[in-house]
Coordinates of C-alpha atoms in Angstrom, one line a residue:
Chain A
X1 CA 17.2 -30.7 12.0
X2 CA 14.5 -31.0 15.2
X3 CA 15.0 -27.2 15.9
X4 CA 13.8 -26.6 12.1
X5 CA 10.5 -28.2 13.0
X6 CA 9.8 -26.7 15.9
X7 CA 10.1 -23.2 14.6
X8 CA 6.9 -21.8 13.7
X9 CA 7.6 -20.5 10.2
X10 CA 10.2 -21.0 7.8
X11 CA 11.2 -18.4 5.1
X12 CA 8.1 -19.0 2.5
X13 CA 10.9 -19.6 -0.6
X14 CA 12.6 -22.6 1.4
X15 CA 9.2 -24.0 2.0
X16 CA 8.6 -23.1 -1.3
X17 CA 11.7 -24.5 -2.9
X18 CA 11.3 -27.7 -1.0
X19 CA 8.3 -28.0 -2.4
X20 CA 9.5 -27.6 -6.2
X21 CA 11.6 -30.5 -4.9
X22 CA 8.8 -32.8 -4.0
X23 CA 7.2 -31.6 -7.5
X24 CA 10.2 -33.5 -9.0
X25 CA 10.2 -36.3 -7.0
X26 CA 6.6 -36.8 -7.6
X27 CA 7.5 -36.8 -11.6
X28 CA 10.0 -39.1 -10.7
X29 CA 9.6 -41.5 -8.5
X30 CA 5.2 -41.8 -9.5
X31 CA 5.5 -40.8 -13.0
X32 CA 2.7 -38.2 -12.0
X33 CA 2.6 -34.3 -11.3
X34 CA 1.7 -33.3 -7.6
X35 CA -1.8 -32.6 -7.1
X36 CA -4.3 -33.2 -4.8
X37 CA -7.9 -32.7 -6.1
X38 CA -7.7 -36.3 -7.8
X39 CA -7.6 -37.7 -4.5
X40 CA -10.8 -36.4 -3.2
X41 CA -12.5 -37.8 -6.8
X42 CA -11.1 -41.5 -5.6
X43 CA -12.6 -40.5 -2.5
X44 CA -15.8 -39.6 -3.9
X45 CA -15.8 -42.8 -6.3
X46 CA -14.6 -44.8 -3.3
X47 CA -17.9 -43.6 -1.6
X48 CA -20.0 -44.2 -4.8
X49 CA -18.5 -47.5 -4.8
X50 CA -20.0 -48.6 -0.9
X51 CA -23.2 -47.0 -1.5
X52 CA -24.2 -47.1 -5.2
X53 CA -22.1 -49.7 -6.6
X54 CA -23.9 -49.9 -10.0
X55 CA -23.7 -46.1 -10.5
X56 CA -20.0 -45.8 -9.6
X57 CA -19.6 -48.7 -12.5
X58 CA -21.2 -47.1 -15.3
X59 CA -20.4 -43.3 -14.0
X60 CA -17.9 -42.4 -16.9
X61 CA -15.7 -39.9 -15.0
X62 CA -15.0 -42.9 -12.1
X63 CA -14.0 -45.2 -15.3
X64 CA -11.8 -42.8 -16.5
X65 CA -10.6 -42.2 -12.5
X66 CA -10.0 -45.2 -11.3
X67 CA -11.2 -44.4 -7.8
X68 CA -8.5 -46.6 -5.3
X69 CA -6.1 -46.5 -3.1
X70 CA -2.8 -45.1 -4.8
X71 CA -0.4 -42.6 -5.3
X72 CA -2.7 -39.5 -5.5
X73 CA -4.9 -40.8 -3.1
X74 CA -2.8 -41.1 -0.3
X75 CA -1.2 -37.3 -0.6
X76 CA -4.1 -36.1 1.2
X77 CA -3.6 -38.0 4.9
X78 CA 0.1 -37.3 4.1
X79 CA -0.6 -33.8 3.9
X80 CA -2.5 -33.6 7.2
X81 CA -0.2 -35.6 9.1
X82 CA 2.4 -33.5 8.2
X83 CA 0.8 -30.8 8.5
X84 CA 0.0 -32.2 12.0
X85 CA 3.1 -33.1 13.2
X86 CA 4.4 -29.6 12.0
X87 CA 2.0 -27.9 14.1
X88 CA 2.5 -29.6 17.4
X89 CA 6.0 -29.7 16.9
X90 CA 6.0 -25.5 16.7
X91 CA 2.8 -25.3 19.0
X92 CA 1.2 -23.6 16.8
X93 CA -1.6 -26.8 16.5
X94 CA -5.1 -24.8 17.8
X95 CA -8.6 -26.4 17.8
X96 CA -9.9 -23.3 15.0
X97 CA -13.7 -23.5 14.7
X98 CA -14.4 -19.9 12.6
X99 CA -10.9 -18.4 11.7
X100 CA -10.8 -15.2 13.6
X101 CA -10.4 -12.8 10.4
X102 CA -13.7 -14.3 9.0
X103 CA -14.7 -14.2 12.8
X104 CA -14.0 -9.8 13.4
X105 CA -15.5 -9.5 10.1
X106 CA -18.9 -11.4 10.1
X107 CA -18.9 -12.5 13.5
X108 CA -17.9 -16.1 15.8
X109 CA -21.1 -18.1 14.1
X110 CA -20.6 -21.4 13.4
X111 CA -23.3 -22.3 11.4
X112 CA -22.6 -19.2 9.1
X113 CA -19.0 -19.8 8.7
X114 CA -19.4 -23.9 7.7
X115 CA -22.0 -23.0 5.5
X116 CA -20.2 -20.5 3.8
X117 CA -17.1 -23.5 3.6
X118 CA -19.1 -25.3 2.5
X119 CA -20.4 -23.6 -0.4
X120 CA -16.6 -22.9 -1.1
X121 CA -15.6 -26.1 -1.0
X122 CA -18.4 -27.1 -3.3
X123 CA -17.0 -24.5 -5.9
X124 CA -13.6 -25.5 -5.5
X125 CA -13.9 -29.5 -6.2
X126 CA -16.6 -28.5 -9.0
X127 CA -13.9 -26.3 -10.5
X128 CA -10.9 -28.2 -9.9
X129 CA -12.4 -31.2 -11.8
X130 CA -13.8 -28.5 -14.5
X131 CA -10.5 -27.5 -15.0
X132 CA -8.4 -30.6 -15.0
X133 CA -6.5 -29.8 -11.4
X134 CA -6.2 -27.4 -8.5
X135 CA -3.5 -25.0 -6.9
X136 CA -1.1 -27.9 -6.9
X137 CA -1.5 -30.3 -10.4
X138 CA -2.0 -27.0 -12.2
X139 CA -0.3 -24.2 -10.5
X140 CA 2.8 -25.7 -9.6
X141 CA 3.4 -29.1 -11.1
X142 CA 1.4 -28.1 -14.8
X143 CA 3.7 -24.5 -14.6
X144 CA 6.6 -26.1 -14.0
X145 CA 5.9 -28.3 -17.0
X146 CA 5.6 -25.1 -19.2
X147 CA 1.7 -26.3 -19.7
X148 CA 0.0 -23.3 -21.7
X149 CA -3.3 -24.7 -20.2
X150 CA -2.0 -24.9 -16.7
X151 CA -0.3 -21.2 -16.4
X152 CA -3.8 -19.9 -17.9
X153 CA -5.7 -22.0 -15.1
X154 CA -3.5 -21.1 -12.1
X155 CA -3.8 -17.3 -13.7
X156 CA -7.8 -18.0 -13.6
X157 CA -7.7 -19.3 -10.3
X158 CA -6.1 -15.9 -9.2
X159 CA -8.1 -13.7 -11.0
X160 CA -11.1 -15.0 -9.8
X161 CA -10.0 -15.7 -5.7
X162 CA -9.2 -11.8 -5.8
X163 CA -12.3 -10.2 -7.3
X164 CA -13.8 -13.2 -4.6
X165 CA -12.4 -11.5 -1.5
X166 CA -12.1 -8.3 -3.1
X167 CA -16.0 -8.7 -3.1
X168 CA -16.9 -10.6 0.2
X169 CA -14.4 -8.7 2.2
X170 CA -13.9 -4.6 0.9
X171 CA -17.4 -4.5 -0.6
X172 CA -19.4 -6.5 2.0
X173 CA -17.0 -7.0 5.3
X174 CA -16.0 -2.8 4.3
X175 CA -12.5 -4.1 6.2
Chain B
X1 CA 14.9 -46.2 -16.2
X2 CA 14.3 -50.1 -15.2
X3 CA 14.7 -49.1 -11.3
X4 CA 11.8 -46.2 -11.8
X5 CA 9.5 -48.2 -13.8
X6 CA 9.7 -50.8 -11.1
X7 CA 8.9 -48.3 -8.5
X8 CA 5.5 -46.7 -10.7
X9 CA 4.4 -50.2 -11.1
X10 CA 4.2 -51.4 -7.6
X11 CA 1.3 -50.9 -5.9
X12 CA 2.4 -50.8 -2.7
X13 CA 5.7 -48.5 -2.6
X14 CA 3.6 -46.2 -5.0
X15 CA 0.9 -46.1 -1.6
X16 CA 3.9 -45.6 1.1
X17 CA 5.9 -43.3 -1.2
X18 CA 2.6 -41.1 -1.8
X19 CA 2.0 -41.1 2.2
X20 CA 5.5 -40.3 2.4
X21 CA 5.4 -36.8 -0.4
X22 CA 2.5 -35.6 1.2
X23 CA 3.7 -36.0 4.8
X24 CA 6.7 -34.0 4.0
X25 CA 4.6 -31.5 1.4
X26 CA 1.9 -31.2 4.6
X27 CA 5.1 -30.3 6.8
X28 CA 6.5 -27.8 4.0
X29 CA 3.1 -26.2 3.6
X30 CA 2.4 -25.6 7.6
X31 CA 5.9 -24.3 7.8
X32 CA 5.2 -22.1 5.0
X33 CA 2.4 -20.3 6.7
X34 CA 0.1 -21.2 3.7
X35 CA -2.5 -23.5 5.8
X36 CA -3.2 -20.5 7.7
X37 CA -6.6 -18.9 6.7
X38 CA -5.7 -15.0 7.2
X39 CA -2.7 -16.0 5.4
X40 CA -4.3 -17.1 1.6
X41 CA -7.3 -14.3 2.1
X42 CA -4.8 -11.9 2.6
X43 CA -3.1 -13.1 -0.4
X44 CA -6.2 -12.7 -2.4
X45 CA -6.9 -9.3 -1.0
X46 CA -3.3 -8.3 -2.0
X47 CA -1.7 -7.4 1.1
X48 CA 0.2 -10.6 1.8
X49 CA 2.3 -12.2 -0.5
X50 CA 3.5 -15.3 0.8
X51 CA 1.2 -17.7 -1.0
X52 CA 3.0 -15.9 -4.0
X53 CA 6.6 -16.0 -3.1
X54 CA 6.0 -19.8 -1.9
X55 CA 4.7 -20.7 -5.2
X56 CA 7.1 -19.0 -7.0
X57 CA 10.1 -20.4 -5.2
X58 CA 8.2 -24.2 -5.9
X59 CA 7.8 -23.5 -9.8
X60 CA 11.8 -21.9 -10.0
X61 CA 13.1 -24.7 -8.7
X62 CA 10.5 -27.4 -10.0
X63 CA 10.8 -26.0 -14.2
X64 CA 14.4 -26.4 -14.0
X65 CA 14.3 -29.6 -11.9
X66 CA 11.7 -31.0 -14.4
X67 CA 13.1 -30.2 -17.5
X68 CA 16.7 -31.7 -16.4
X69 CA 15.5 -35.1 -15.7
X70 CA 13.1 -34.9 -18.8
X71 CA 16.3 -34.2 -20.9
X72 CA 17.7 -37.0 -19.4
X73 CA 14.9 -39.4 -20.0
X74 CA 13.8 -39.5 -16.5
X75 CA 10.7 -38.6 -16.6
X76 CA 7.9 -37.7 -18.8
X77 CA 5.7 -34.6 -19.9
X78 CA 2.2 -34.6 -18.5
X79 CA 0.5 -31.9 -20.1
X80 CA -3.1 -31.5 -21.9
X81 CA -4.2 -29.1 -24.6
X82 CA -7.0 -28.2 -22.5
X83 CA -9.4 -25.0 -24.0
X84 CA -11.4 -22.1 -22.5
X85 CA -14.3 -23.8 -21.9
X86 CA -12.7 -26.4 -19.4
X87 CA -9.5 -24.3 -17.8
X88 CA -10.9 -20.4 -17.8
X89 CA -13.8 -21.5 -16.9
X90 CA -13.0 -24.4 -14.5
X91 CA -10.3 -22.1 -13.0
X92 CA -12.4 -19.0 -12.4
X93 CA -15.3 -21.7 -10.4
X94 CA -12.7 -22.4 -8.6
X95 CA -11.1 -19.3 -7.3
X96 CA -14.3 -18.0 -6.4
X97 CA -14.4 -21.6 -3.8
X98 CA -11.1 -20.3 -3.2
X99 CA -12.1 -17.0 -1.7
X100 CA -15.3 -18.3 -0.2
X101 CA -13.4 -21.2 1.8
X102 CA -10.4 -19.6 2.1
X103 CA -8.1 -22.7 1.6
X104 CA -7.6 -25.2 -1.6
X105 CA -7.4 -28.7 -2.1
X106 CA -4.0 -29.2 -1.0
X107 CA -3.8 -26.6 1.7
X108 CA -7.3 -27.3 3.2
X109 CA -5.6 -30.6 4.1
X110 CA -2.9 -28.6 5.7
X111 CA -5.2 -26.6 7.4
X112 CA -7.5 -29.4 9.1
X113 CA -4.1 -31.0 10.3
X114 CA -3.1 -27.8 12.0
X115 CA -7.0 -27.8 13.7
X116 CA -8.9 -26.0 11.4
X117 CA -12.5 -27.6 11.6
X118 CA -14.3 -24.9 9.4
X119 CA -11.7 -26.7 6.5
X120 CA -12.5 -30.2 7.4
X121 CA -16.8 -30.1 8.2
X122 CA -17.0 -27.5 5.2
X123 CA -14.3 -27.7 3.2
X124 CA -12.8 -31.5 2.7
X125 CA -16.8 -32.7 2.8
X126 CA -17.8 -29.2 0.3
X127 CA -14.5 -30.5 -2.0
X128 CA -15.8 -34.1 -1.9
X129 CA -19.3 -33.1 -3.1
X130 CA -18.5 -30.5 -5.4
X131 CA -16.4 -33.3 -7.3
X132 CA -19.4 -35.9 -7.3
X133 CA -21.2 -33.3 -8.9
X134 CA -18.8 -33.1 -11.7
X135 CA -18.7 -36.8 -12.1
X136 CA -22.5 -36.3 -12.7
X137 CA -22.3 -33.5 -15.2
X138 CA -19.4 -34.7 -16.5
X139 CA -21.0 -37.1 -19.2
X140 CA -23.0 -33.8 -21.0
X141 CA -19.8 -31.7 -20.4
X142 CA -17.5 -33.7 -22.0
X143 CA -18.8 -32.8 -25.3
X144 CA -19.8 -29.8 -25.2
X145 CA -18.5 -26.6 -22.8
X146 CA -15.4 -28.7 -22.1
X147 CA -14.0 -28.4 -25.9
X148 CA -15.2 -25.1 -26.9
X149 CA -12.6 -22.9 -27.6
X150 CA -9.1 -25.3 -27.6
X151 CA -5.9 -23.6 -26.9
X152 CA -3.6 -23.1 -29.9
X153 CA -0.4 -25.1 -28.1
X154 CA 0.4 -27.6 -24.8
X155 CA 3.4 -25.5 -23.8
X156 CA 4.1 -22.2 -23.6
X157 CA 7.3 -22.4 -26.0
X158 CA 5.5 -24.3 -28.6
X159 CA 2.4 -21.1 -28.6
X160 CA 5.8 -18.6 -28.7
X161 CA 7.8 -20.8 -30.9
X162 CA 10.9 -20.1 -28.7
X163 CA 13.6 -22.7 -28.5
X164 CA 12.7 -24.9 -24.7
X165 CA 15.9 -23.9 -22.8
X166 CA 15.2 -19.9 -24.3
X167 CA 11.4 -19.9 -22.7
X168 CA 13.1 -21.5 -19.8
X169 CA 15.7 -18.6 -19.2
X170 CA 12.6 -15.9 -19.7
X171 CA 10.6 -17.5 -17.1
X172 CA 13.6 -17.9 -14.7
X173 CA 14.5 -14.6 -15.0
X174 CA 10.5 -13.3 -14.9
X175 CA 10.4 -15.2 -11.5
X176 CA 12.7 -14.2 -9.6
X177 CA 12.7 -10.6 -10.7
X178 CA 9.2 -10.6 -9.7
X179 CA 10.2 -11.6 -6.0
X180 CA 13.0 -8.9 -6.3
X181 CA 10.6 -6.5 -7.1
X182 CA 7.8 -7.5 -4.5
X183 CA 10.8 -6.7 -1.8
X184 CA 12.0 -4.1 -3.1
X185 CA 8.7 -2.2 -2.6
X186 CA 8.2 -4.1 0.8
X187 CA 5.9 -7.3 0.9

């Protein structure tokens, strides 16, 4: 079991099959599918809540929400813990400031490369929420499910990630 | 099920069991390669398949998982109609954030706990913005962009009009003969 998690990379279909188990699980034992773009809306609410309290209240996305601390919320600090753990455990844990393949491309800046996050970031918890769910609700759990509208999303989010990078890194990077 | 309803309705094992999924989802996807920036870009530029095959493998293994324990009452179908105007278009904003930041929502997680700080100063505080600025639009979008143009069907045996364990058996088999194929030429 403890040399499993200190090897550095598993097969991508038993990481991927053990994650079509948690998918169940999740179904199961929350009565929810797996995502994890609704926890960064309770996030957001949560932050509403502290600093506007009056707008969080009559907001009617954060009434339909229900920005606390739950199920979906708490996926996200169990995803980076694990991921954590994972990573020291196989020594692959690295303090990454600009990802080197952005970094060879467009150069070690900082600035650029967070701002450039940033904006994607932006795009992808505007879009998720557009959309009803991100790589994980839609994409795996809304799939499994059969959902028309989730196989046509995760086909979207594709579609549009490749003509994306297609764009920022054949056309502009010329790698 | 008594003993599962129990479960969803206490607060506090619903918190520990959620810390508990995404502690062992957060190990699954570092182990997986997939919080590794170079490793999603490359996806999306085609050379690199293993956001592919790992997805794949989930989804095999999750649509016949699922649909077991719904025909056995275990659990329950969460599915929405949903239309162009919120999933085509939602899901093409998206993948252009997913390009740009090279991670999503799930893996950018994965990615700050394996040291990424380009994924948590711009893209866990981009992800959290972007989504207040839904909530904000969300009052004029409701009624307008968000319905226009609603799919025919909530699953994709009720648009085909295929029996549910039939669909299932197509999708199987399109799955994993995908993965065949995408080894057989050498990804």
């Amino acid at each position: 079991m403890f040399d499993y998690l200190t090897q550095p990379v598993w097969s991508p279909y038993i990481a991927g099959a053990g994650i079509g188990v948690l998918v169940c699980l999740s179904f199961l034992l929350a009565d929810r599918p797996l995502g994890c773009s609704s926890a960064f809306v309770k996030a957001r609410g949560l932050l509403e809540r502290t600093f506007n309290a009056e707008g969080e209240k009559k907001n009617e996305y954060y009434q339909q929400m229900h920005p606390n601390i739950d199920w979906s919320f708490m996926i996200i600090p169990g995803v980076i813990i694990g991921a954590f753990v994972s990573a020291v455990l196989s020594g692959q844990f690295h303090l990454v400031w600009v990802p080197p393949m952005w970094g060879n491309t467009f150069g070690y800046n900082t600035a650029i490369r967070w701002f450039w996050a940033l904006l994607g970031g932006i795009l992808l918890g505007l879009g998720a929420r557009w959309a009803g769910g991100c790589t994980s609700g839609h994409g795996l759990s809304g799939s499994s499910q059969l959902s028309f509208a989730s196989i046509v999303t995760a086909i979207c989010f594709f579609a549009g990630g490749i003509v994306t990078a297609m764009v920022i890194f054949r056309v502009i990077g010329g790698l | 099920m008594p003993l599962l309803t129990t479960i969803h309705e206490n607060r506090r094992a619903q918190i520990v069991l959620g810390l508990l999924v995404g502690i062992v989802f957060g190990i699954f996807l570092q182990k997986g390669g997939v919080t590794n920036y170079s490793v999603i870009v490359n996806q999306l530029l085609l050379t690199d398949f293993t956001v592919m095959k790992l997805m794949l493998s989930a989804v095999i293994v999750a649509m016949i998982g699922f649909h077991v324990l719904k025909h056995y009452g275990y659990v329950h179908l969460h599915a929405a109609k949903g239309s162009i105007g919120a999933n085509v278009i939602g899901g093409l904003i998206f993948g252009i954030g997913f390009a740009l930041l090279g991670f999503c929502p799930g893996t950018v997680a994965g990615a700050v706990g394996s040291g990424a700080m380009d994924a948590l100063f711009g893209g866990m505080a981009g992800i959290v913005i972007g989504t207040g600025i839904f909530a904000e639009i969300y009052p004029r979008l409701k009624t307008g962009l968000l319905k226009q143009g609603p799919f025919p069907a909530v699953t994709v045996q009720e648009f085909l009009h295929l029996p549910l364990w039939i669909m299932i058996a197509i999708m199987e088999v399109a799955m994993i003969g995908f993965l065949v194929v995408l080894y057989y030429l050498g990804f």
